Short mmCIF file of C-alpha atoms in Angstrom, two decimals:
data_model
loop_
_atom_site.label_atom_id
_atom_site.label_comp_id
_atom_site.label_asym_id
_atom_site.label_seq_id
_atom_site.Cartn_x
_atom_site.Cartn_y
_atom_site.Cartn_z
CA MET A 45 -11.81 -21.83 0.97
CA THR A 46 -14.52 -20.38 3.02
CA SER A 47 -16.80 -17.70 1.46
CA GLN A 48 -17.67 -15.56 4.30
CA PRO A 49 -15.46 -12.71 5.15
CA PHE A 50 -13.42 -13.64 8.77
CA ALA A 51 -15.47 -17.17 8.90
CA ALA A 52 -14.35 -19.78 11.31
CA GLY A 53 -11.43 -21.68 9.38
CA SER A 54 -10.47 -19.03 6.93
CA ILE A 55 -6.82 -18.06 6.56
CA SER A 56 -6.32 -14.51 5.20
CA LEU A 57 -3.25 -12.64 3.72
CA ARG A 58 -2.20 -9.06 4.89
CA LEU A 59 -1.68 -6.53 1.83
CA TYR A 60 1.00 -3.58 2.36
CA PRO A 61 2.48 -1.50 -0.11
CA HIS A 62 5.92 -1.61 -1.38
CA ASP A 63 6.00 1.95 -0.92
CA ASP A 64 9.80 2.34 -2.37
CA ARG A 65 8.01 2.52 -5.65
CA PRO A 66 5.92 5.06 -7.65
CA ALA A 67 1.99 5.22 -6.66
CA ALA A 68 0.82 3.63 -9.83
CA GLU A 69 3.53 0.40 -9.35
CA ILE A 70 2.27 0.18 -5.96
CA ILE A 71 -0.92 -0.17 -6.37
CA ALA A 72 -0.39 -2.52 -9.51
CA VAL A 73 1.98 -4.65 -7.26
CA MET A 74 -0.59 -4.73 -4.61
CA ARG A 75 -3.18 -6.09 -6.92
CA GLU A 76 -0.73 -8.75 -8.30
CA GLN A 77 -0.34 -9.99 -4.67
CA ALA A 78 -3.83 -10.20 -3.79
CA ALA A 79 -4.55 -12.30 -7.06
CA LEU A 80 -1.27 -14.61 -6.11
CA GLY A 81 -2.91 -14.92 -2.81
CA ALA A 82 -6.20 -15.98 -4.12
CA ALA A 83 -4.14 -18.45 -6.43
CA ALA A 84 -2.05 -19.57 -3.36
CA GLY A 85 -5.61 -20.54 -1.67
CA PHE A 86 -5.80 -17.81 0.90
CA ASP A 87 -9.64 -16.92 1.49
CA GLY A 88 -9.37 -13.44 1.46
CA VAL A 89 -7.08 -10.14 2.11
CA MET A 90 -6.76 -7.32 4.58
CA THR A 91 -5.87 -3.72 4.32
CA SER A 92 -4.82 -1.14 7.04
CA GLU A 93 -4.32 2.59 7.22
CA HIS A 94 -1.83 5.31 8.26
CA HIS A 95 -1.70 8.41 6.91
CA GLY A 96 1.46 11.00 5.76
CA GLY A 97 3.48 8.59 3.80
CA PHE A 98 3.98 6.31 6.99
CA ARG A 99 6.25 3.82 5.73
CA GLY A 100 4.59 0.39 4.80
CA TYR A 101 1.19 1.74 4.84
CA LEU A 102 -1.34 3.38 2.29
CA PRO A 103 -4.08 6.03 3.82
CA ASN A 104 -7.20 4.29 2.09
CA PRO A 105 -7.65 0.85 3.18
CA ILE A 106 -11.44 0.88 1.86
CA GLN A 107 -10.10 1.95 -1.78
CA ALA A 108 -7.29 -0.30 -1.57
CA ALA A 109 -9.72 -3.29 -0.89
CA GLY A 110 -11.75 -2.55 -3.72
CA TRP A 111 -8.37 -2.53 -5.62
CA ALA A 112 -7.78 -6.05 -4.66
CA LEU A 113 -10.82 -7.54 -5.20
CA GLU A 114 -11.26 -6.34 -8.72
CA ALA A 115 -7.48 -8.45 -8.94
CA MET A 116 -8.76 -11.45 -7.40
CA PRO A 117 -10.77 -14.36 -9.43
CA SER A 118 -12.24 -15.36 -5.74
CA GLY A 119 -12.11 -14.52 -2.02
CA TRP A 120 -12.99 -11.46 -0.11
CA ALA A 121 -11.32 -8.44 1.17
CA ALA A 122 -11.82 -6.13 4.25
CA PRO A 123 -10.23 -2.56 5.40
CA CYS A 124 -8.87 -4.59 8.62
CA PRO A 125 -8.18 -2.24 10.65
CA LEU A 126 -9.90 0.99 9.62
CA LEU A 127 -9.05 3.58 12.14
CA LEU A 128 -12.61 4.42 12.67
CA PRO A 129 -12.35 7.79 14.62
CA LEU A 130 -10.18 9.29 11.31
CA ARG A 131 -13.19 9.80 9.26
CA PRO A 132 -17.19 10.50 9.59
CA THR A 133 -18.79 6.93 10.95
CA SER A 134 -21.66 7.44 8.14
CA LEU A 135 -19.35 7.81 5.61
CA VAL A 136 -17.54 4.35 6.33
CA VAL A 137 -21.26 2.99 6.33
CA GLU A 138 -22.04 4.41 2.82
CA GLU A 139 -18.41 3.38 1.47
CA ILE A 140 -18.49 -0.03 2.97
CA ALA A 141 -22.19 -0.76 2.10
CA TRP A 142 -21.59 0.28 -1.69
CA LEU A 143 -18.73 -1.88 -1.65
CA ALA A 144 -20.58 -4.82 -0.72
CA ALA A 145 -23.06 -3.87 -3.17
CA ARG A 146 -20.49 -4.05 -5.78
CA PHE A 147 -18.97 -7.34 -4.65
CA PRO A 148 -21.79 -9.44 -3.07
CA GLY A 149 -20.68 -11.74 -0.08
CA ARG A 150 -16.89 -10.49 -0.33
CA ILE A 151 -16.54 -7.72 1.84
CA GLY A 152 -15.71 -7.47 5.54
CA LEU A 153 -14.49 -4.53 7.79
CA GLY A 154 -12.27 -4.31 10.88
CA VAL A 155 -12.09 -1.26 12.84
CA ALA A 156 -9.71 0.17 15.39
CA ALA A 157 -9.26 3.16 17.68
CA GLY A 158 -5.84 4.20 16.42
CA SER A 159 -3.01 5.44 18.49
CA LEU A 160 -0.24 6.87 15.67
CA GLU A 161 -0.39 10.64 16.68
CA GLN A 162 0.55 11.71 13.00
CA ASP A 163 -2.83 10.05 11.72
CA PHE A 164 -4.87 12.66 13.93
CA THR A 165 -2.86 15.38 13.57
CA ILE A 166 -2.93 15.02 9.69
CA MET A 167 -6.73 14.82 9.94
CA GLY A 168 -7.07 18.16 11.96
CA LEU A 169 -8.11 16.08 15.04
CA ASP A 170 -6.84 15.02 18.43
CA LYS A 171 -6.98 11.69 20.93
CA THR A 172 -9.20 13.52 23.37
CA ASP A 173 -12.02 11.24 24.41
CA LEU A 174 -10.74 8.35 22.00
CA THR A 175 -12.50 5.59 23.43
CA ARG A 176 -15.70 7.12 23.29
CA ARG A 177 -15.21 8.22 20.14
CA PHE A 178 -14.26 4.63 18.70
CA ALA A 179 -17.07 3.06 20.73
CA ASP A 180 -19.71 5.46 19.66
CA GLY A 181 -18.71 4.89 15.83
CA LEU A 182 -18.44 1.30 16.43
CA ALA A 183 -22.15 1.21 17.70
CA THR A 184 -23.42 2.77 14.64
CA VAL A 185 -21.24 0.67 12.00
CA THR A 186 -21.99 -2.40 13.30
CA ALA A 187 -25.98 -1.59 13.69
CA ALA A 188 -26.15 -0.27 10.06
CA LEU A 189 -23.78 -2.89 8.44
CA SER A 190 -25.93 -5.91 10.23
CA GLY A 191 -29.07 -4.13 8.87
CA ARG A 192 -30.50 -3.89 12.46
CA ASP A 193 -30.42 0.04 12.32
CA GLY A 194 -29.32 2.49 9.61
CA GLY A 195 -30.77 5.44 11.24
CA PRO A 196 -30.03 8.49 9.14
CA LEU A 197 -28.84 6.45 6.29
CA SER A 198 -31.84 4.30 6.19
CA ALA A 199 -32.89 5.46 2.74
CA ASP A 200 -29.56 4.53 1.25
CA PRO A 201 -30.16 1.49 -1.15
CA ALA A 202 -26.88 -0.21 -0.34
CA VAL A 203 -27.44 0.79 3.46
CA ARG A 204 -30.94 -1.12 3.30
CA ARG A 205 -29.11 -3.82 1.48
CA CYS A 206 -27.78 -4.89 4.41
CA ALA A 207 -30.56 -6.19 6.38
CA THR A 208 -30.52 -9.02 3.92
CA HIS A 209 -26.90 -9.19 3.29
CA PRO A 210 -25.15 -7.97 6.33
CA VAL A 211 -21.27 -7.32 6.40
CA PRO A 212 -19.49 -8.97 9.32
CA VAL A 213 -17.36 -6.30 11.34
CA LEU A 214 -14.12 -7.10 13.63
CA SER A 215 -13.23 -4.59 16.52
CA ALA A 216 -9.61 -4.63 17.73
CA ALA A 217 -9.36 -5.33 20.81
CA MET A 218 -6.70 -5.16 23.63
CA SER A 219 -8.87 -5.23 26.91
CA ALA A 220 -11.67 -6.71 28.67
CA VAL A 221 -14.10 -4.03 28.05
CA ALA A 222 -13.26 -3.69 24.60
CA CYS A 223 -13.93 -7.63 24.36
CA ARG A 224 -17.47 -7.02 25.85
CA ARG A 225 -18.57 -4.12 23.74
CA ALA A 226 -17.68 -6.25 20.71
CA ALA A 227 -19.93 -8.87 21.96
CA ASP A 228 -22.49 -6.50 22.76
CA LEU A 229 -22.68 -4.78 19.51
CA GLY A 230 -22.34 -8.45 17.26
CA ALA A 231 -19.06 -7.46 16.43
CA GLY A 232 -15.98 -10.06 16.29
CA LEU A 233 -12.33 -9.74 17.35
CA LEU A 234 -9.18 -8.83 15.59
CA ILE A 235 -6.09 -9.58 17.88
CA ASP A 236 -2.92 -8.11 16.89
CA SER A 237 0.35 -9.85 15.79
CA LEU A 238 2.27 -9.20 18.78
CA ALA A 239 -0.12 -10.10 21.39
CA PRO A 240 1.09 -13.46 23.50
CA LEU A 241 -0.88 -16.21 23.24
CA PRO A 242 -1.98 -16.57 26.98
CA ARG A 243 -3.12 -13.16 26.30
CA CYS A 244 -4.78 -13.89 23.06
CA ARG A 245 -6.78 -16.90 24.63
CA GLU A 246 -7.95 -14.54 27.89
CA LEU A 247 -9.19 -11.74 24.98
CA ALA A 248 -11.25 -14.61 23.39
CA ASP A 249 -12.63 -16.19 26.33
CA ARG A 250 -13.52 -12.66 27.86
CA PHE A 251 -15.34 -12.05 24.82
CA ARG A 252 -17.23 -15.20 24.38
CA ASP A 253 -18.21 -15.28 28.35
CA ALA A 254 -19.99 -11.81 27.59
CA GLY A 255 -22.27 -13.65 24.83
CA GLY A 256 -19.96 -12.84 21.73
CA THR A 257 -20.70 -15.31 18.89
CA ALA A 258 -19.04 -13.76 15.76
CA PRO A 259 -15.53 -14.76 14.94
CA VAL A 260 -12.07 -13.97 16.62
CA SER A 261 -9.30 -13.49 14.09
CA LEU A 262 -5.65 -13.77 14.99
CA VAL A 263 -3.15 -11.99 13.16
CA ARG A 264 0.68 -13.81 13.13
CA ARG A 265 3.54 -12.86 11.45
CA VAL A 266 4.88 -15.27 9.07
CA SER A 267 8.60 -15.61 7.56
CA ILE A 268 9.14 -18.91 5.32
CA GLY A 269 12.64 -20.28 5.97
CA GLY A 270 13.25 -17.47 8.03
CA ARG A 271 14.50 -15.02 5.24
CA SER A 272 12.72 -12.14 6.36
CA ASN A 273 13.34 -12.23 10.27
CA VAL A 274 15.62 -9.37 10.31
CA GLN A 275 13.03 -6.96 8.84
CA HIS A 276 10.42 -8.51 10.97
CA ASP A 277 12.44 -7.54 14.10
CA ALA A 278 12.93 -3.95 12.91
CA GLN A 279 9.10 -3.57 12.44
CA VAL A 280 8.32 -4.36 15.67
CA ASP A 281 10.84 -1.70 16.98
CA VAL A 282 8.63 0.58 14.81
CA TYR A 283 5.37 -0.53 16.80
CA ARG A 284 7.07 0.15 19.90
CA THR A 285 7.44 3.95 19.00
CA TYR A 286 3.72 4.75 18.91
CA SER A 287 1.43 1.51 19.84
CA ALA A 288 -0.63 2.05 22.73
CA PRO A 289 0.82 1.38 26.27
CA ALA A 290 -1.93 -0.94 27.54
CA ALA A 291 -1.21 -3.34 24.34
CA GLN A 292 2.61 -3.00 24.78
CA ALA A 293 2.37 -4.12 28.62
CA HIS A 294 1.51 -7.58 27.29
CA TRP A 295 4.11 -7.74 24.20
CA SER A 296 6.84 -10.35 25.14
CA GLU A 297 8.78 -12.40 22.11
CA SER A 298 7.98 -11.33 18.92
CA GLN A 299 5.44 -13.91 18.12
CA LEU A 300 6.85 -14.42 14.56
CA ILE A 301 6.42 -17.90 13.34
CA SER A 302 9.18 -18.71 10.77
CA GLY A 303 10.90 -21.76 9.00
CA CYS A 304 9.90 -24.53 6.52
CA ALA A 305 6.38 -24.60 5.12
CA ALA A 306 5.45 -27.68 7.62
CA ALA A 307 7.02 -25.93 10.62
CA VAL A 308 5.29 -22.57 9.85
CA ALA A 309 1.95 -24.69 9.21
CA ASP A 310 2.42 -26.27 12.70
CA GLY A 311 2.91 -22.91 14.55
CA LEU A 312 -0.02 -21.28 12.88
CA MET A 313 -2.26 -24.26 13.85
CA ALA A 314 -0.85 -24.65 17.26
CA ALA A 315 -1.33 -20.45 17.91
CA ARG A 316 -4.89 -20.76 16.40
CA ALA A 317 -5.73 -23.28 18.88
CA ALA A 318 -3.84 -21.90 21.84
CA ALA A 319 -5.52 -18.43 21.20
CA GLY A 320 -9.15 -19.97 20.74
CA ALA A 321 -9.08 -18.30 17.53
CA ASP A 322 -11.30 -19.00 14.42
CA SER A 323 -9.18 -17.69 11.97
CA MET A 324 -6.04 -16.40 10.64
CA ASN A 325 -4.87 -13.59 8.97
CA ILE A 326 -1.23 -13.74 7.79
CA ARG A 327 1.51 -11.20 7.43
CA ILE A 328 4.48 -11.91 5.55
CA HIS A 329 5.28 -8.12 4.11
CA VAL A 330 7.43 -5.40 6.12
CA PRO A 331 9.31 -2.54 4.91
CA GLY A 332 12.66 -4.04 3.42
CA ILE A 333 11.08 -7.16 1.91
CA THR A 334 11.40 -6.89 -2.13
CA PRO A 335 7.91 -7.60 -3.99
CA ASP A 336 9.67 -10.33 -5.67
CA GLU A 337 10.53 -11.91 -2.20
CA VAL A 338 6.80 -11.27 -1.13
CA SER A 339 5.31 -12.81 -4.23
CA ARG A 340 7.84 -15.81 -3.73
CA GLN A 341 6.39 -16.74 -0.06
CA ILE A 342 2.71 -16.30 -1.01
CA ASP A 343 3.64 -19.12 -3.44
CA GLU A 344 5.52 -20.87 -0.82
CA LEU A 345 2.62 -20.57 1.47
CA ALA A 346 0.34 -22.54 -0.76
CA GLU A 347 1.90 -25.56 0.86
CA VAL A 348 1.32 -23.86 4.27
CA ILE A 349 -2.07 -23.56 3.70
CA ALA A 350 -2.65 -27.07 2.16
CA LEU A 351 -1.23 -28.52 5.61
CA MET A 352 -3.68 -26.28 7.37
CA ARG A 353 -6.49 -27.54 5.62
CA LYS A 354 -5.93 -30.99 6.14
CA HIS A 355 -6.31 -30.68 9.84
#
């Protein structure tokens, strides 16, 4: 296992709520699956964000990462992606810095601009000038969490701690401009699960050509034995209802990797190499898959991880 969040060679698991259950049970199951992931050999877990009960998501990815870490005997956790324009940037810095102080070396952060209209409406916001707002927020977050410049938070003990214990940051990227921005600010890249591999490689190359040295993390969806292919296909249709046109312009096939453990391991390794990625983030959960099936697939992924680590 790797120790640094998002580090080269790391393999992490995406956690999602089974939101057909009561709230307390949702939390308990997510914690159980985080612990199962650590036992299976995953280096860490990632949580993500939508609001208003949007199916398959929670509104509080930082808090959910903390729940996971409390349940995991080892490994890291990261809100990834957190939708940065939805909350005050300084609050994000403070909450991540203090969580990193509570779990030394076990916290990372990934951020995205967001695109689902409902998220902004619920927060009393809109998407006016969204790219600039995201870019400004990313600059503040990376400066503070790297320890370069805490700005108005410089007196905060947890933010000061980042000077000697920096928190790694990834930025979701769908364009060459976004890749250059991440490189300039010292962030890594988070590449989404539907981007075709040639496009992933193009983004990774643009990032590195711009001087980026932080990790490139590739998200891929996995179905062991093909048992959840139908649910994954349905989720892609949901993404098409709100994802940015710039992202969808590059989508083609579903990019789902399915089959036996050996086939999935081969598929993930081939994807990582073709994309020029440093690390992999695996999603097995989509709405309609039961907690027992997700837990079963986490257990089965132990073999996949072992096969990948041999290469």
